[in-house]
Amino acid sequence: MNMSTQETDGSPISTDVRTTENARADRPDETVVATRGLDVYYNDDQALDDIDIEIPENKVTALIGPSGCGKSTFLRCINRMNDQIDAAHVEGEVVFKGKNVYDDDVDPVALRRKIGQVFQKPNPFPKSIRDNVTYGLEVQGKDTSDEDVERALRGAALWDEVKDQLDESGLDLSGGQQQRLCIARAIAPDPEVILMDEPTSALDPVAASKIEDLIDELVEEYTVIIVTHNMQQAARISDKTAVFLTGGELVEFDDTAAIFENPSDSRVEDYITGKFG
Amino acid sequence: MPREQYQERLGELRQRVLEMAELVVERLRTALGTFESRDEEAARSVIDGDEEINERYLDLEADCVQLLALQQPVAGDLRFITASFKIITDLERIGDLATNLAEYATETDRTYSDVDVREIGALTAEMLEDAIDAYAGEVADATFEIARRDDEIDAYCQQAGEVVIRDLIDGEIGDSSDEEIRALLDDVSRTLLTIRDLERVGDHAVNIAARTLYMVENDDELIY
């Protein structure tokens, strides 16, 4: 069974698991969010332990790790959603574009317009599709236009599917469409960063793949930080991956291809290959 | 340990690749032995046995594809499976070369005092065994030494080829019949092909070493 006449194997190995465009990967990293010595406690329980990280602009950063490792807690620190949890206590700094978001003069509501969030379960308001999109702008006291609605819905890859039913309830959409509506709502105020906490875990594979495609487009304009339990999803869509392990420790943060091909830390190797977790 | 079934399948893959490697080495050694013994039955066993190697290759290829498709391996597991996937191709091709060598060994009448096919064969077979040992034991250091030895074999083969060609150029065939000339040319061709195939066995041994180095250290230095 002679299958080739070429005996010397000069082909480069092809195990690059990243599917995002190489042009994006080659962009130099400009930090948009950085944490320094970040500790978070829920009462006396430490959820995050001395996290230092620099998250690059206009890239997708995935946060992975076993349940209870603090990755969602970390996400909520970035736009101060932890403020709403009485037991939570934050120490250290979260720096967004040079400013510590925990400084006294930072308005959390204004911060969340710049750092939007999409949750695990689609949570459109019981309002029309149009009102769901304009809600964030109206809260800011801004006038809204049809152009604003179209821009946000196009940005969320939903416009073509809903343009003729903008006054119908957002709750009548499918789960995947509802999640994209939530993304439209998040991008309507023109944020810089979008936080996503397991945004596809409640969706079927087709709807999930649409969200993944959308993330690939969103990152041209925004920085995306996504918590996911699906390691293959992290490998597919992210440029950088941060691995948190039990105890709230950030064990490794590197290019996604490096994490999934040759992690430096043996605990990360054990976790991503399923030897524990 | 979680994913026990998956871990067992990785272990089985390693074991089956090593079994295929053992079989290929055995066939190569048998083929090389026929240069001395000219044992046609032994040569025939190598040629007929190639089908078994091909079947093992296809089974292992299917195993690798299934592991990749169903288990989505990453990190060390991914490198192990992709390295194994490439290594079985090298083993299969060495099996093909062993059948060629068995044919040449029993059909060639002419020998050259300055061309020691058995010596070159022994060196390449040893290289192959060392490459397989490196894979089995996940020993990265040995792989560089194997690649270095291939340079020596290449030089040895080039020199041997020149001896054969020079002998042909210098030889006197003035009164030889057409049949004798044809027999001479057949022998020369077979000897040159023997040298080339042995050199290729060495190349495949280096490929196995290169994939092993990648598997163990994520180092692609020997692949390029």
Short mmCIF file of C-alpha atoms in Angstrom, two decimals:
data_model
loop_
_atom_site.label_atom_id
_atom_site.label_comp_id
_atom_site.label_asym_id
_atom_site.label_seq_id
_atom_site.Cartn_x
_atom_site.Cartn_y
_atom_site.Cartn_z
CA MET A 1 0.00 0.00 0.00
CA ASN A 2 2.22 2.73 -1.24
CA MET A 3 0.32 5.87 -0.46
CA SER A 4 2.93 8.45 -1.22
CA THR A 5 6.26 8.75 -2.87
CA GLN A 6 7.38 11.43 -0.47
CA GLU A 7 9.49 9.87 2.22
CA THR A 8 10.74 12.82 4.21
CA ASP A 9 8.03 14.43 6.23
CA GLY A 10 8.47 18.14 5.89
CA SER A 11 4.91 19.15 6.52
CA PRO A 12 4.44 21.49 9.45
CA ILE A 13 2.35 20.05 12.20
CA SER A 14 -1.12 21.42 12.13
CA THR A 15 -2.57 21.40 15.58
CA ASP A 16 -3.52 25.02 15.82
CA VAL A 17 -6.85 24.70 17.52
CA ARG A 18 -7.76 28.36 17.20
CA THR A 19 -10.29 29.07 14.50
CA THR A 20 -10.39 32.83 14.83
CA GLU A 21 -8.73 34.82 12.09
CA ASN A 22 -4.99 34.92 12.25
CA ALA A 23 -5.01 38.63 11.46
CA ARG A 24 -6.72 39.25 14.77
CA ALA A 25 -4.34 37.00 16.62
CA ASP A 26 -1.41 38.90 15.18
CA ARG A 27 -2.66 42.25 16.43
CA PRO A 28 -0.53 43.59 19.27
CA ASP A 29 -2.22 43.42 22.63
CA GLU A 30 -3.45 46.71 24.10
CA THR A 31 -4.71 46.21 27.62
CA VAL A 32 -8.26 47.39 28.19
CA VAL A 33 -8.95 45.76 31.56
CA ALA A 34 -6.31 44.90 34.14
CA THR A 35 -6.58 43.62 37.68
CA ARG A 36 -3.92 44.01 40.31
CA GLY A 37 -3.92 42.00 43.51
CA LEU A 38 -7.63 41.36 43.16
CA ASP A 39 -9.12 39.47 46.09
CA VAL A 40 -12.82 38.78 46.52
CA TYR A 41 -14.46 37.39 49.63
CA TYR A 42 -18.00 36.24 50.25
CA ASN A 43 -18.14 36.90 53.98
CA ASP A 44 -15.05 35.00 55.19
CA ASP A 45 -14.74 32.73 52.16
CA GLN A 46 -12.14 33.82 49.67
CA ALA A 47 -13.44 33.45 46.10
CA LEU A 48 -10.56 35.09 44.23
CA ASP A 49 -6.96 35.08 45.36
CA ASP A 50 -4.59 37.83 44.27
CA ILE A 51 -5.53 37.97 40.59
CA ASP A 52 -3.23 39.89 38.27
CA ILE A 53 -4.26 39.85 34.64
CA GLU A 54 -4.19 42.13 31.61
CA ILE A 55 -7.04 41.58 29.17
CA PRO A 56 -6.38 42.74 25.63
CA GLU A 57 -8.63 45.06 23.66
CA ASN A 58 -10.67 43.80 20.70
CA LYS A 59 -9.94 40.20 21.44
CA VAL A 60 -11.93 37.36 22.95
CA THR A 61 -10.71 36.25 26.34
CA ALA A 62 -12.19 33.03 27.71
CA LEU A 63 -12.32 32.28 31.41
CA ILE A 64 -12.43 28.56 32.14
CA GLY A 65 -12.19 26.41 35.21
CA PRO A 66 -14.19 24.02 37.36
CA SER A 67 -17.37 25.07 39.16
CA GLY A 68 -16.69 27.30 42.11
CA CYS A 69 -13.26 28.44 40.92
CA GLY A 70 -14.26 32.10 40.85
CA LYS A 71 -14.45 32.80 37.15
CA SER A 72 -17.97 34.24 37.26
CA THR A 73 -17.02 36.19 40.36
CA PHE A 74 -14.10 37.61 38.42
CA LEU A 75 -16.39 38.58 35.55
CA ARG A 76 -18.77 40.37 37.91
CA CYS A 77 -15.90 42.35 39.44
CA ILE A 78 -15.12 43.98 36.11
CA ASN A 79 -18.39 45.92 35.93
CA ARG A 80 -19.05 45.92 39.66
CA MET A 81 -22.01 43.59 39.49
CA ASN A 82 -20.67 42.16 42.76
CA ASP A 83 -21.76 45.40 44.39
CA GLN A 84 -25.24 43.93 44.37
CA ILE A 85 -24.17 41.00 46.53
CA ASP A 86 -24.12 42.10 50.15
CA ALA A 87 -21.69 39.41 51.26
CA ALA A 88 -19.14 40.26 48.57
CA HIS A 89 -16.06 42.21 49.52
CA VAL A 90 -13.50 43.28 46.93
CA GLU A 91 -9.86 44.23 47.51
CA GLY A 92 -7.24 45.24 44.99
CA GLU A 93 -7.78 47.05 41.73
CA VAL A 94 -9.76 46.53 38.55
CA VAL A 95 -8.41 49.05 36.07
CA PHE A 96 -10.50 49.89 33.03
CA LYS A 97 -8.73 52.16 30.58
CA GLY A 98 -6.43 53.49 33.28
CA LYS A 99 -9.08 54.05 35.97
CA ASN A 100 -9.75 51.82 38.97
CA VAL A 101 -13.44 51.02 38.69
CA TYR A 102 -13.65 50.76 42.48
CA ASP A 103 -12.62 54.37 42.98
CA ASP A 104 -15.23 56.38 44.89
CA ASP A 105 -15.94 58.67 41.97
CA VAL A 106 -16.91 55.87 39.58
CA ASP A 107 -20.65 55.53 38.93
CA PRO A 108 -21.40 51.80 38.62
CA VAL A 109 -24.37 52.41 36.35
CA ALA A 110 -22.28 54.48 33.95
CA LEU A 111 -19.56 51.84 34.16
CA ARG A 112 -22.01 49.13 33.09
CA ARG A 113 -22.86 51.08 29.97
CA LYS A 114 -19.21 50.88 28.99
CA ILE A 115 -18.91 47.29 30.18
CA GLY A 116 -22.10 45.49 29.19
CA GLN A 117 -23.08 42.01 30.23
CA VAL A 118 -24.92 39.05 28.76
CA PHE A 119 -26.08 36.31 31.07
CA GLN A 120 -26.39 32.55 30.89
CA LYS A 121 -30.13 32.52 30.43
CA PRO A 122 -31.59 34.91 27.86
CA ASN A 123 -33.44 37.55 29.87
CA PRO A 124 -35.24 39.95 27.55
CA PHE A 125 -37.64 42.36 29.22
CA PRO A 126 -41.35 41.66 28.73
CA LYS A 127 -41.43 44.46 26.22
CA SER A 128 -41.27 44.82 22.47
CA ILE A 129 -38.12 43.97 20.59
CA ARG A 130 -37.64 47.68 19.91
CA ASP A 131 -38.05 48.62 23.57
CA ASN A 132 -35.62 45.93 24.64
CA VAL A 133 -32.97 47.51 22.48
CA THR A 134 -33.70 51.12 23.39
CA TYR A 135 -34.08 50.48 27.10
CA GLY A 136 -30.42 51.04 27.91
CA LEU A 137 -30.30 54.26 25.94
CA GLU A 138 -33.48 55.63 27.45
CA VAL A 139 -32.20 54.93 30.95
CA GLN A 140 -29.36 57.27 30.05
CA GLY A 141 -31.95 59.89 29.07
CA LYS A 142 -30.94 59.69 25.45
CA ASP A 143 -33.30 60.04 22.54
CA THR A 144 -33.45 56.90 20.48
CA SER A 145 -33.98 56.51 16.79
CA ASP A 146 -34.88 53.73 14.43
CA GLU A 147 -31.27 53.88 13.26
CA ASP A 148 -30.07 53.08 16.78
CA VAL A 149 -32.36 50.06 16.89
CA GLU A 150 -31.29 48.83 13.49
CA ARG A 151 -27.61 49.33 14.26
CA ALA A 152 -27.82 47.32 17.50
CA LEU A 153 -29.91 44.55 15.95
CA ARG A 154 -27.61 44.34 12.96
CA GLY A 155 -24.66 44.23 15.33
CA ALA A 156 -26.28 41.29 17.06
CA ALA A 157 -27.00 39.55 13.74
CA LEU A 158 -30.72 39.66 14.48
CA TRP A 159 -31.99 42.47 12.22
CA ASP A 160 -32.90 40.35 9.22
CA GLU A 161 -34.91 37.99 11.37
CA VAL A 162 -36.94 40.61 13.30
CA LYS A 163 -37.05 43.77 11.20
CA ASP A 164 -40.73 43.24 10.41
CA GLN A 165 -41.80 42.53 13.98
CA LEU A 166 -40.04 45.18 16.03
CA ASP A 167 -43.17 45.93 18.04
CA GLU A 168 -43.79 42.33 18.98
CA SER A 169 -42.72 40.98 22.34
CA GLY A 170 -39.10 39.96 22.76
CA LEU A 171 -40.37 36.99 24.74
CA ASP A 172 -41.94 35.52 21.58
CA LEU A 173 -38.52 34.94 20.03
CA SER A 174 -36.69 31.62 20.17
CA GLY A 175 -34.06 31.10 22.86
CA GLY A 176 -31.18 31.83 20.50
CA GLN A 177 -32.91 34.93 19.16
CA GLN A 178 -33.64 36.10 22.70
CA GLN A 179 -29.97 35.79 23.56
CA ARG A 180 -29.01 37.79 20.48
CA LEU A 181 -31.63 40.36 21.50
CA CYS A 182 -29.86 40.59 24.87
CA ILE A 183 -26.60 41.10 23.01
CA ALA A 184 -28.28 43.86 20.95
CA ARG A 185 -29.42 45.45 24.21
CA ALA A 186 -25.87 45.24 25.56
CA ILE A 187 -24.30 46.85 22.50
CA ALA A 188 -26.95 49.57 22.01
CA PRO A 189 -25.18 51.99 24.44
CA ASP A 190 -21.98 51.40 22.45
CA PRO A 191 -19.91 49.76 25.20
CA GLU A 192 -16.22 48.95 24.97
CA VAL A 193 -16.32 45.60 26.72
CA ILE A 194 -18.97 42.89 26.69
CA LEU A 195 -18.95 40.35 29.50
CA MET A 196 -20.63 37.04 28.74
CA ASP A 197 -21.39 34.49 31.43
CA GLU A 198 -21.96 31.13 29.73
CA PRO A 199 -24.06 32.78 27.02
CA THR A 200 -24.75 29.58 25.07
CA SER A 201 -25.21 27.01 27.81
CA ALA A 202 -29.01 27.27 27.62
CA LEU A 203 -29.08 27.08 23.82
CA ASP A 204 -29.20 24.24 21.30
CA PRO A 205 -26.05 23.66 19.21
CA VAL A 206 -27.31 25.60 16.17
CA ALA A 207 -28.32 28.64 18.22
CA ALA A 208 -25.04 28.36 20.13
CA SER A 209 -23.02 28.34 16.93
CA LYS A 210 -24.78 31.53 15.80
CA ILE A 211 -23.73 33.20 19.04
CA GLU A 212 -20.17 31.96 18.52
CA ASP A 213 -20.15 33.42 15.01
CA LEU A 214 -21.55 36.64 16.39
CA ILE A 215 -18.79 36.85 19.02
CA ASP A 216 -16.26 36.55 16.22
CA GLU A 217 -17.85 39.62 14.60
CA LEU A 218 -18.41 41.58 17.82
CA VAL A 219 -14.75 41.47 18.69
CA GLU A 220 -13.96 43.67 15.71
CA GLU A 221 -15.57 46.53 17.66
CA TYR A 222 -15.64 45.36 21.24
CA THR A 223 -13.61 43.40 23.73
CA VAL A 224 -15.33 40.18 24.72
CA ILE A 225 -14.69 38.38 27.98
CA ILE A 226 -16.57 35.11 28.20
CA VAL A 227 -17.01 32.55 30.96
CA THR A 228 -17.62 29.11 29.55
CA HIS A 229 -17.72 25.57 30.84
CA ASN A 230 -17.36 24.32 27.30
CA MET A 231 -13.64 24.00 26.70
CA GLN A 232 -14.10 23.28 23.02
CA GLN A 233 -16.01 26.55 22.76
CA ALA A 234 -13.17 28.39 24.48
CA ALA A 235 -10.73 26.77 22.06
CA ARG A 236 -12.88 27.66 19.05
CA ILE A 237 -13.68 31.27 19.71
CA SER A 238 -11.13 32.85 22.03
CA ASP A 239 -7.75 34.45 21.46
CA LYS A 240 -6.69 34.28 25.09
CA THR A 241 -7.65 31.84 27.78
CA ALA A 242 -7.44 32.28 31.53
CA VAL A 243 -7.64 29.12 33.62
CA PHE A 244 -8.94 29.48 37.15
CA LEU A 245 -8.74 26.58 39.55
CA THR A 246 -10.33 25.82 42.87
CA GLY A 247 -9.41 28.34 45.51
CA GLY A 248 -9.90 31.28 43.19
CA GLU A 249 -6.42 31.10 41.78
CA LEU A 250 -5.61 32.23 38.23
CA VAL A 251 -3.25 29.42 37.31
CA GLU A 252 -2.43 30.26 33.72
CA PHE A 253 -3.23 32.97 31.21
CA ASP A 254 -1.91 32.70 27.69
CA ASP A 255 -2.79 32.51 24.02
CA THR A 256 -5.60 30.00 23.61
CA ALA A 257 -3.55 27.89 21.20
CA ALA A 258 -0.78 27.60 23.78
CA ILE A 259 -3.18 26.65 26.56
CA PHE A 260 -4.80 23.89 24.53
CA GLU A 261 -1.67 22.57 22.86
CA ASN A 262 0.97 22.90 25.51
CA PRO A 263 -0.07 24.42 28.83
CA SER A 264 2.77 25.35 31.15
CA ASP A 265 1.13 24.29 34.38
CA SER A 266 0.55 20.59 34.97
CA ARG A 267 -2.68 21.38 36.83
CA VAL A 268 -4.01 23.08 33.72
CA GLU A 269 -2.98 20.07 31.61
CA ASP A 270 -4.82 17.79 34.04
CA TYR A 271 -7.90 20.01 34.03
CA ILE A 272 -8.28 20.50 30.29
CA THR A 273 -7.57 16.85 29.51
CA GLY A 274 -10.23 15.86 32.02
CA LYS A 275 -7.97 14.18 34.52
CA PHE A 276 -9.65 16.15 37.27
CA GLY A 277 -12.38 18.71 37.67
CA MET B 1 -9.67 9.44 37.58
CA PRO B 2 -12.42 11.08 35.47
CA ARG B 3 -12.83 10.07 31.82
CA GLU B 4 -11.57 6.59 32.64
CA GLN B 5 -12.81 5.07 29.41
CA TYR B 6 -11.04 7.78 27.44
CA GLN B 7 -7.80 7.22 29.34
CA GLU B 8 -8.11 3.50 28.69
CA ARG B 9 -8.53 4.16 24.97
CA LEU B 10 -5.40 6.31 24.93
CA GLY B 11 -3.53 3.48 26.63
CA GLU B 12 -4.88 0.98 24.13
CA LEU B 13 -3.83 3.20 21.23
CA ARG B 14 -0.29 3.42 22.57
CA GLN B 15 -0.16 -0.35 23.05
CA ARG B 16 -1.47 -1.08 19.56
CA VAL B 17 0.93 1.35 17.90
CA LEU B 18 3.78 -0.40 19.69
CA GLU B 19 2.49 -3.79 18.58
CA MET B 20 2.39 -2.56 14.99
CA ALA B 21 5.90 -1.16 15.39
CA GLU B 22 7.14 -4.48 16.73
CA LEU B 23 5.65 -6.28 13.76
CA VAL B 24 7.19 -3.82 11.28
CA VAL B 25 10.63 -4.16 12.88
CA GLU B 26 10.32 -7.94 12.76
CA ARG B 27 9.44 -7.81 9.04
CA LEU B 28 12.27 -5.42 8.30
CA ARG B 29 14.74 -7.62 10.18
CA THR B 30 13.51 -10.66 8.27
CA ALA B 31 13.85 -8.84 4.95
CA LEU B 32 17.38 -7.72 5.82
CA GLY B 33 18.25 -11.28 6.86
CA THR B 34 17.39 -12.55 3.40
CA PHE B 35 20.30 -10.56 1.92
CA GLU B 36 22.50 -13.12 3.62
CA SER B 37 20.34 -16.24 3.71
CA ARG B 38 18.62 -15.68 0.34
CA ASP B 39 15.80 -17.58 1.93
CA GLU B 40 12.95 -17.22 -0.53
CA GLU B 41 10.39 -18.53 1.93
CA ALA B 42 11.36 -15.88 4.46
CA ALA B 43 11.20 -13.21 1.75
CA ARG B 44 7.76 -14.45 0.73
CA SER B 45 6.55 -14.24 4.34
CA VAL B 46 7.54 -10.55 4.42
CA ILE B 47 5.79 -9.80 1.14
CA ASP B 48 2.65 -11.72 2.04
CA GLY B 49 2.63 -10.21 5.53
CA ASP B 50 2.36 -6.65 4.26
CA GLU B 51 -1.40 -6.97 4.11
CA GLU B 52 -1.51 -7.50 7.85
CA ILE B 53 0.50 -4.32 8.43
CA ASN B 54 -1.81 -2.38 6.12
CA GLU B 55 -4.86 -3.61 8.03
CA ARG B 56 -3.35 -2.64 11.35
CA TYR B 57 -2.53 0.77 9.93
CA LEU B 58 -6.11 1.33 8.76
CA ASP B 59 -7.54 0.15 12.09
CA LEU B 60 -5.26 2.50 14.01
CA GLU B 61 -6.04 5.36 11.67
CA ALA B 62 -9.74 4.81 12.39
CA ASP B 63 -9.02 4.74 16.13
CA CYS B 64 -7.17 8.06 15.94
CA VAL B 65 -9.92 9.69 13.89
CA GLN B 66 -12.54 8.47 16.32
CA LEU B 67 -10.62 9.74 19.33
CA LEU B 68 -10.21 13.13 17.68
CA ALA B 69 -13.86 13.31 16.66
CA LEU B 70 -15.46 12.03 19.82
CA GLN B 71 -13.12 13.01 22.63
CA GLN B 72 -11.78 16.37 21.42
CA PRO B 73 -8.37 15.79 22.99
CA VAL B 74 -6.19 18.72 23.94
CA ALA B 75 -2.67 19.42 25.21
CA GLY B 76 -0.55 16.29 25.84
CA ASP B 77 -3.36 13.97 24.77
CA LEU B 78 -3.75 15.84 21.49
CA ARG B 79 -0.03 15.72 20.80
CA PHE B 80 0.06 12.01 21.61
CA ILE B 81 -2.79 11.19 19.22
CA THR B 82 -1.55 13.38 16.37
CA ALA B 83 2.00 12.05 16.78
CA SER B 84 0.71 8.47 16.79
CA PHE B 85 -1.41 9.22 13.74
CA LYS B 86 1.70 10.32 11.84
CA ILE B 87 3.91 7.57 13.20
CA ILE B 88 1.64 4.76 12.01
CA THR B 89 1.95 6.18 8.50
CA ASP B 90 5.73 5.95 8.75
CA LEU B 91 5.46 2.40 10.06
CA GLU B 92 3.17 1.40 7.22
CA ARG B 93 5.60 2.79 4.68
CA ILE B 94 8.50 0.98 6.32
CA GLY B 95 6.40 -2.17 5.90
CA ASP B 96 6.17 -1.40 2.18
CA LEU B 97 9.92 -0.86 1.99
CA ALA B 98 10.53 -4.17 3.78
CA THR B 99 8.59 -5.98 1.05
CA ASN B 100 10.71 -4.22 -1.59
CA LEU B 101 13.89 -5.21 0.20
CA ALA B 102 12.78 -8.84 0.50
CA GLU B 103 12.20 -8.90 -3.27
CA TYR B 104 15.54 -7.32 -4.13
CA ALA B 105 17.42 -9.58 -1.71
CA THR B 106 16.30 -12.78 -3.37
CA GLU B 107 16.49 -11.53 -6.95
CA THR B 108 19.90 -9.84 -6.99
CA ASP B 109 22.90 -11.97 -7.88
CA ARG B 110 25.58 -9.36 -7.99
CA THR B 111 27.46 -8.10 -4.91
CA TYR B 112 29.94 -5.28 -4.48
CA SER B 113 32.86 -5.58 -2.11
CA ASP B 114 32.61 -1.91 -1.09
CA VAL B 115 28.83 -1.92 -0.59
CA ASP B 116 27.73 -3.59 2.62
CA VAL B 117 23.95 -3.65 2.36
CA ARG B 118 23.67 -5.69 5.54
CA GLU B 119 25.66 -3.10 7.47
CA ILE B 120 23.50 -0.23 6.20
CA GLY B 121 20.41 -2.33 6.93
CA ALA B 122 21.55 -3.05 10.46
CA LEU B 123 22.15 0.66 11.12
CA THR B 124 18.73 1.69 9.83
CA ALA B 125 16.94 -1.07 11.72
CA GLU B 126 18.72 -0.03 14.89
CA MET B 127 17.71 3.59 14.29
CA LEU B 128 14.11 2.50 13.83
CA GLU B 129 14.12 0.49 17.04
CA ASP B 130 15.61 3.41 18.95
CA ALA B 131 12.96 5.76 17.53
CA ILE B 132 10.22 3.37 18.62
CA ASP B 133 11.80 3.05 22.06
CA ALA B 134 11.84 6.85 22.33
CA TYR B 135 8.12 6.92 21.48
CA ALA B 136 7.33 4.11 23.92
CA GLY B 137 9.32 5.67 26.73
CA GLU B 138 8.52 9.28 25.82
CA VAL B 139 12.23 10.07 25.76
CA ALA B 140 12.90 13.38 24.05
CA ASP B 141 16.69 13.44 24.34
CA ALA B 142 17.19 10.31 22.22
CA THR B 143 15.40 11.83 19.25
CA PHE B 144 18.19 14.28 18.39
CA GLU B 145 20.75 11.47 18.38
CA ILE B 146 18.56 9.47 16.00
CA ALA B 147 18.31 12.43 13.61
CA ARG B 148 22.10 12.85 13.71
CA ARG B 149 22.65 9.19 12.84
CA ASP B 150 20.45 9.59 9.79
CA ASP B 151 22.99 12.02 8.34
CA GLU B 152 25.62 9.29 8.62
CA ILE B 153 23.36 6.79 6.90
CA ASP B 154 22.59 9.25 4.12
CA ALA B 155 26.32 9.72 3.51
CA TYR B 156 26.87 5.97 3.65
CA CYS B 157 24.10 5.40 1.08
CA GLN B 158 25.35 8.12 -1.23
CA GLN B 159 28.82 6.60 -1.17
CA ALA B 160 27.41 3.11 -1.81
CA GLY B 161 25.38 4.38 -4.75
CA GLU B 162 28.44 5.97 -6.28
CA VAL B 163 30.36 2.69 -5.96
CA VAL B 164 27.64 0.87 -7.91
CA ILE B 165 27.47 3.51 -10.64
CA ARG B 166 31.24 3.73 -10.91
CA ASP B 167 31.47 -0.07 -11.22
CA LEU B 168 28.95 0.08 -14.04
CA ILE B 169 30.86 2.82 -15.83
CA ASP B 170 34.18 1.05 -15.40
CA GLY B 171 32.87 -2.42 -16.24
CA GLU B 172 33.64 -4.11 -19.54
CA ILE B 173 30.61 -5.43 -21.30
CA GLY B 174 32.11 -5.65 -24.76
CA ASP B 175 31.38 -9.33 -25.49
CA SER B 176 28.36 -9.69 -23.23
CA SER B 177 25.12 -10.86 -24.73
CA ASP B 178 21.98 -8.75 -24.56
CA GLU B 179 20.65 -11.12 -21.94
CA GLU B 180 23.75 -10.72 -19.79
CA ILE B 181 23.60 -6.94 -20.13
CA ARG B 182 19.93 -6.96 -19.15
CA ALA B 183 20.70 -9.11 -16.11
CA LEU B 184 23.54 -6.78 -15.16
CA LEU B 185 21.30 -3.72 -15.45
CA ASP B 186 18.59 -5.42 -13.41
CA ASP B 187 21.09 -6.18 -10.67
CA VAL B 188 22.42 -2.62 -10.72
CA SER B 189 18.88 -1.23 -10.52
CA ARG B 190 17.96 -3.54 -7.66
CA THR B 191 21.12 -2.65 -5.74
CA LEU B 192 20.52 1.07 -6.19
CA LEU B 193 16.89 0.64 -5.14
CA THR B 194 18.00 -1.36 -2.11
CA ILE B 195 20.31 1.47 -1.07
CA ARG B 196 17.57 4.03 -1.66
CA ASP B 197 14.97 2.07 0.31
CA LEU B 198 17.31 1.60 3.25
CA GLU B 199 17.97 5.31 3.23
CA ARG B 200 14.19 5.86 3.27
CA VAL B 201 13.78 3.57 6.26
CA GLY B 202 16.21 5.90 8.01
CA ASP B 203 14.11 8.91 6.98
CA HIS B 204 11.00 7.30 8.42
CA ALA B 205 12.84 6.53 11.65
CA VAL B 206 13.71 10.24 11.87
CA ASN B 207 10.06 11.12 11.26
CA ILE B 208 9.07 8.88 14.16
CA ALA B 209 11.71 10.53 16.34
CA ALA B 210 10.53 14.00 15.24
CA ARG B 211 6.91 13.26 16.10
CA THR B 212 8.01 11.79 19.41
CA LEU B 213 9.90 14.96 20.25
CA TYR B 214 6.82 17.00 19.38
CA MET B 215 4.65 14.66 21.44
CA VAL B 216 6.85 14.85 24.52
CA GLU B 217 8.16 18.41 24.44
CA ASN B 218 5.86 20.25 22.02
CA ASP B 219 9.08 20.88 20.09
CA ASP B 220 8.82 20.83 16.30
CA GLU B 221 12.54 21.31 15.64
CA LEU B 222 13.03 17.93 13.99
CA ILE B 223 9.83 18.16 11.94
CA TYR B 224 11.17 20.98 9.80
#
